[in-house]
């Protein structure tokens, strides 16, 4: 229940400073990959899909550790442990995509909604972490726009 509170309440989000939040971020990432599996297969045509799946998980974990490292250097370790929960709104991306197709909007907009939702969860933004997140988002949306 605490996890669902973190999705919608800033206060509950800021109270979570535990190591299990990395597992939540990994589950959210894998939910998005599985939800868009058909598009994922179209991007990596002719390659070994399980290997690409593992490679994407490794790249995501490196990105997550980079963000946590920047946060721990700029602030403290306790704030760095709550950072992986920023990826929790991405678990709603498949639902956003279905709703957007009902209204005839592009599915790629679902990633934008989840990104803005995750930005709104944090009350204080570190400019360096926000810059890294925005650059990763821009590179993601350029890829997603072509395969959705």
C-alpha positions as protocol buffer text, in pm:
chain_id: "A"
residue {
  index: 1
  type: UNK
  ca { x: 0 y: 0 z: 0 }
}
residue {
  index: 2
  type: UNK
  ca { x: 292 y: 234 z: 66 }
}
residue {
  index: 3
  type: UNK
  ca { x: 399 y: 194 z: -293 }
}
residue {
  index: 4
  type: UNK
  ca { x: 62 y: 310 z: -426 }
}
residue {
  index: 5
  type: UNK
  ca { x: 72 y: 611 z: -196 }
}
residue {
  index: 6
  type: UNK
  ca { x: 410 y: 701 z: -345 }
}
residue {
  index: 7
  type: UNK
  ca { x: 250 y: 718 z: -686 }
}
residue {
  index: 8
  type: UNK
  ca { x: 21 y: 1004 z: -593 }
}
residue {
  index: 9
  type: UNK
  ca { x: 143 y: 1175 z: -274 }
}
residue {
  index: 10
  type: UNK
  ca { x: 464 y: 1374 z: -249 }
}
residue {
  index: 11
  type: UNK
  ca { x: 489 y: 1324 z: 127 }
}
residue {
  index: 12
  type: UNK
  ca { x: 472 y: 945 z: 97 }
}
residue {
  index: 13
  type: UNK
  ca { x: 730 y: 956 z: -183 }
}
residue {
  index: 14
  type: UNK
  ca { x: 977 y: 1157 z: 23 }
}
residue {
  index: 15
  type: UNK
  ca { x: 946 y: 922 z: 323 }
}
residue {
  index: 16
  type: UNK
  ca { x: 1064 y: 615 z: 132 }
}
residue {
  index: 17
  type: UNK
  ca { x: 1439 y: 585 z: 161 }
}
residue {
  index: 18
  type: UNK
  ca { x: 1502 y: 215 z: 138 }
}
residue {
  index: 19
  type: UNK
  ca { x: 1702 y: -6 z: -93 }
}
residue {
  index: 20
  type: UNK
  ca { x: 1398 y: -201 z: -220 }
}
residue {
  index: 21
  type: UNK
  ca { x: 1306 y: 103 z: -429 }
}
residue {
  index: 22
  type: UNK
  ca { x: 1559 y: -20 z: -689 }
}
residue {
  index: 23
  type: UNK
  ca { x: 1344 y: -329 z: -735 }
}
residue {
  index: 24
  type: UNK
  ca { x: 1037 y: -110 z: -793 }
}
residue {
  index: 25
  type: UNK
  ca { x: 1222 y: 85 z: -1064 }
}
residue {
  index: 26
  type: UNK
  ca { x: 1330 y: -237 z: -1235 }
}
residue {
  index: 27
  type: UNK
  ca { x: 975 y: -376 z: -1223 }
}
residue {
  index: 28
  type: UNK
  ca { x: 840 y: -53 z: -1374 }
}
residue {
  index: 29
  type: UNK
  ca { x: 1096 y: -61 z: -1654 }
}
residue {
  index: 30
  type: UNK
  ca { x: 1022 y: -424 z: -1737 }
}
residue {
  index: 31
  type: UNK
  ca { x: 648 y: -356 z: -1734 }
}
residue {
  index: 32
  type: UNK
  ca { x: 696 y: -94 z: -2003 }
}
residue {
  index: 33
  type: UNK
  ca { x: 911 y: -327 z: -2213 }
}
residue {
  index: 34
  type: UNK
  ca { x: 661 y: -611 z: -2185 }
}
residue {
  index: 35
  type: UNK
  ca { x: 366 y: -382 z: -2261 }
}
residue {
  index: 36
  type: UNK
  ca { x: 530 y: -262 z: -2580 }
}
residue {
  index: 37
  type: UNK
  ca { x: 685 y: -599 z: -2669 }
}
residue {
  index: 38
  type: UNK
  ca { x: 555 y: -602 z: -3027 }
}
residue {
  index: 39
  type: UNK
  ca { x: 715 y: -265 z: -3095 }
}
residue {
  index: 40
  type: UNK
  ca { x: 1027 y: -382 z: -2913 }
}
residue {
  index: 41
  type: UNK
  ca { x: 1051 y: -680 z: -3150 }
}
residue {
  index: 42
  type: UNK
  ca { x: 1014 y: -452 z: -3453 }
}
residue {
  index: 43
  type: UNK
  ca { x: 1307 y: -236 z: -3341 }
}
residue {
  index: 44
  type: UNK
  ca { x: 1542 y: -530 z: -3297 }
}
residue {
  index: 45
  type: UNK
  ca { x: 1446 y: -736 z: -3603 }
}
residue {
  index: 46
  type: UNK
  ca { x: 1694 y: -1014 z: -3675 }
}
residue {
  index: 47
  type: UNK
  ca { x: 1866 y: -1000 z: -3338 }
}
residue {
  index: 48
  type: UNK
  ca { x: 1852 y: -1215 z: -3029 }
}
residue {
  index: 49
  type: UNK
  ca { x: 1563 y: -1058 z: -2834 }
}
residue {
  index: 50
  type: UNK
  ca { x: 1645 y: -1201 z: -2489 }
}
residue {
  index: 51
  type: UNK
  ca { x: 1999 y: -1065 z: -2517 }
}
residue {
  index: 52
  type: UNK
  ca { x: 1867 y: -720 z: -2617 }
}
residue {
  index: 53
  type: UNK
  ca { x: 1620 y: -736 z: -2328 }
}
residue {
  index: 54
  type: UNK
  ca { x: 1901 y: -805 z: -2081 }
}
residue {
  index: 55
  type: UNK
  ca { x: 2117 y: -533 z: -2239 }
}
residue {
  index: 56
  type: UNK
  ca { x: 1838 y: -279 z: -2198 }
}
residue {
  index: 57
  type: UNK
  ca { x: 1797 y: -378 z: -1833 }
}
residue {
  index: 58
  type: UNK
  ca { x: 2170 y: -332 z: -1777 }
}
residue {
  index: 59
  type: UNK
  ca { x: 2166 y: 8 z: -1948 }
}
residue {
  index: 60
  type: UNK
  ca { x: 1867 y: 111 z: -1737 }
}
residue {
  index: 61
  type: UNK
  ca { x: 2041 y: 5 z: -1415 }
}
residue {
  index: 62
  type: UNK
  ca { x: 2355 y: 195 z: -1512 }
}
residue {
  index: 63
  type: UNK
  ca { x: 2140 y: 503 z: -1579 }
}
residue {
  index: 64
  type: UNK
  ca { x: 1964 y: 457 z: -1245 }
}
residue {
  index: 65
  type: UNK
  ca { x: 2294 y: 419 z: -1058 }
}
residue {
  index: 66
  type: UNK
  ca { x: 2425 y: 730 z: -1235 }
}
residue {
  index: 67
  type: UNK
  ca { x: 2126 y: 929 z: -1114 }
}
residue {
  index: 68
  type: UNK
  ca { x: 2159 y: 792 z: -762 }
}
residue {
  index: 69
  type: UNK
  ca { x: 2531 y: 866 z: -759 }
}
residue {
  index: 70
  type: UNK
  ca { x: 2474 y: 1224 z: -872 }
}
residue {
  index: 71
  type: UNK
  ca { x: 2210 y: 1269 z: -604 }
}
residue {
  index: 72
  type: UNK
  ca { x: 2428 y: 1125 z: -331 }
}
residue {
  index: 73
  type: UNK
  ca { x: 2717 y: 1351 z: -435 }
}
residue {
  index: 74
  type: UNK
  ca { x: 2503 y: 1663 z: -454 }
}
residue {
  index: 75
  type: UNK
  ca { x: 2282 y: 1597 z: -151 }
}
residue {
  index: 76
  type: UNK
  ca { x: 2297 y: 1286 z: 65 }
}
residue {
  index: 77
  type: UNK
  ca { x: 2263 y: 910 z: 43 }
}
residue {
  index: 78
  type: UNK
  ca { x: 1914 y: 907 z: 195 }
}
residue {
  index: 79
  type: UNK
  ca { x: 1775 y: 1115 z: -92 }
}
residue {
  index: 80
  type: UNK
  ca { x: 1950 y: 890 z: -341 }
}
residue {
  index: 81
  type: UNK
  ca { x: 1761 y: 587 z: -212 }
}
residue {
  index: 82
  type: UNK
  ca { x: 1425 y: 747 z: -285 }
}
residue {
  index: 83
  type: UNK
  ca { x: 1526 y: 840 z: -640 }
}
residue {
  index: 84
  type: UNK
  ca { x: 1442 y: 504 z: -803 }
}
residue {
  index: 85
  type: UNK
  ca { x: 1078 y: 560 z: -714 }
}
residue {
  index: 86
  type: UNK
  ca { x: 1074 y: 836 z: -975 }
}
residue {
  index: 87
  type: UNK
  ca { x: 1027 y: 558 z: -1229 }
}
residue {
  index: 88
  type: UNK
  ca { x: 711 y: 430 z: -1059 }
}
residue {
  index: 89
  type: UNK
  ca { x: 474 y: 643 z: -1276 }
}
residue {
  index: 90
  type: UNK
  ca { x: 610 y: 466 z: -1583 }
}
residue {
  index: 91
  type: UNK
  ca { x: 419 y: 157 z: -1472 }
}
residue {
  index: 92
  type: UNK
  ca { x: 106 y: 344 z: -1586 }
}
residue {
  index: 93
  type: UNK
  ca { x: 245 y: 401 z: -1936 }
}
residue {
  index: 94
  type: UNK
  ca { x: 55 y: 111 z: -2097 }
}
residue {
  index: 95
  type: UNK
  ca { x: -269 y: 239 z: -1946 }
}
residue {
  index: 96
  type: UNK
  ca { x: -195 y: 590 z: -2073 }
}
residue {
  index: 97
  type: UNK
  ca { x: -121 y: 448 z: -2419 }
}
residue {
  index: 98
  type: UNK
  ca { x: -456 y: 270 z: -2436 }
}
residue {
  index: 99
  type: UNK
  ca { x: -642 y: 578 z: -2318 }
}
residue {
  index: 100
  type: UNK
  ca { x: -461 y: 798 z: -2570 }
}
residue {
  index: 101
  type: UNK
  ca { x: -551 y: 565 z: -2857 }
}
residue {
  index: 102
  type: UNK
  ca { x: -916 y: 594 z: -2757 }
}
residue {
  index: 103
  type: UNK
  ca { x: -888 y: 970 z: -2802 }
}
residue {
  index: 104
  type: UNK
  ca { x: -675 y: 930 z: -3118 }
}
residue {
  index: 105
  type: UNK
  ca { x: -360 y: 1080 z: -2973 }
}
residue {
  index: 106
  type: UNK
  ca { x: -17 y: 930 z: -3043 }
}
residue {
  index: 107
  type: UNK
  ca { x: 89 y: 655 z: -2802 }
}
residue {
  index: 108
  type: UNK
  ca { x: 431 y: 818 z: -2759 }
}
residue {
  index: 109
  type: UNK
  ca { x: 257 y: 1087 z: -2558 }
}
residue {
  index: 110
  type: UNK
  ca { x: 208 y: 829 z: -2281 }
}
residue {
  index: 111
  type: UNK
  ca { x: 581 y: 848 z: -2204 }
}
residue {
  index: 112
  type: UNK
  ca { x: 551 y: 1226 z: -2176 }
}
residue {
  index: 113
  type: UNK
  ca { x: 264 y: 1197 z: -1931 }
}
residue {
  index: 114
  type: UNK
  ca { x: 460 y: 951 z: -1717 }
}
residue {
  index: 115
  type: UNK
  ca { x: 770 y: 1175 z: -1729 }
}
residue {
  index: 116
  type: UNK
  ca { x: 575 y: 1482 z: -1616 }
}
residue {
  index: 117
  type: UNK
  ca { x: 408 y: 1273 z: -1346 }
}
residue {
  index: 118
  type: UNK
  ca { x: 748 y: 1165 z: -1216 }
}
residue {
  index: 119
  type: UNK
  ca { x: 877 y: 1523 z: -1223 }
}
residue {
  index: 120
  type: UNK
  ca { x: 579 y: 1637 z: -1016 }
}
residue {
  index: 121
  type: UNK
  ca { x: 652 y: 1377 z: -747 }
}
residue {
  index: 122
  type: UNK
  ca { x: 967 y: 1558 z: -636 }
}
residue {
  index: 123
  type: UNK
  ca { x: 936 y: 1888 z: -455 }
}
residue {
  index: 124
  type: UNK
  ca { x: 1302 y: 1992 z: -492 }
}
residue {
  index: 125
  type: UNK
  ca { x: 1481 y: 1940 z: -820 }
}
residue {
  index: 126
  type: UNK
  ca { x: 1856 y: 1914 z: -842 }
}
residue {
  index: 127
  type: UNK
  ca { x: 1945 y: 2089 z: -1171 }
}
residue {
  index: 128
  type: UNK
  ca { x: 2212 y: 1836 z: -1269 }
}
residue {
  index: 129
  type: UNK
  ca { x: 1989 y: 1533 z: -1207 }
}
residue {
  index: 130
  type: UNK
  ca { x: 1702 y: 1704 z: -1387 }
}
residue {
  index: 131
  type: UNK
  ca { x: 1930 y: 1779 z: -1683 }
}
residue {
  index: 132
  type: UNK
  ca { x: 2040 y: 1414 z: -1704 }
}
residue {
  index: 133
  type: UNK
  ca { x: 1679 y: 1294 z: -1679 }
}
residue {
  index: 134
  type: UNK
  ca { x: 1562 y: 1538 z: -1946 }
}
residue {
  index: 135
  type: UNK
  ca { x: 1841 y: 1442 z: -2187 }
}
residue {
  index: 136
  type: UNK
  ca { x: 1762 y: 1073 z: -2137 }
}
residue {
  index: 137
  type: UNK
  ca { x: 1392 y: 1147 z: -2191 }
}
residue {
  index: 138
  type: UNK
  ca { x: 1460 y: 1338 z: -2514 }
}
residue {
  index: 139
  type: UNK
  ca { x: 1671 y: 1053 z: -2648 }
}
residue {
  index: 140
  type: UNK
  ca { x: 1402 y: 803 z: -2546 }
}
residue {
  index: 141
  type: UNK
  ca { x: 1119 y: 998 z: -2706 }
}
residue {
  index: 142
  type: UNK
  ca { x: 1305 y: 1028 z: -3036 }
}
residue {
  index: 143
  type: UNK
  ca { x: 1331 y: 650 z: -3049 }
}
residue {
  index: 144
  type: UNK
  ca { x: 979 y: 586 z: -2920 }
}
residue {
  index: 145
  type: UNK
  ca { x: 821 y: 828 z: -3163 }
}
residue {
  index: 146
  type: UNK
  ca { x: 950 y: 621 z: -3454 }
}
residue {
  index: 147
  type: UNK
  ca { x: 847 y: 279 z: -3326 }
}
residue {
  index: 148
  type: UNK
  ca { x: 502 y: 355 z: -3188 }
}
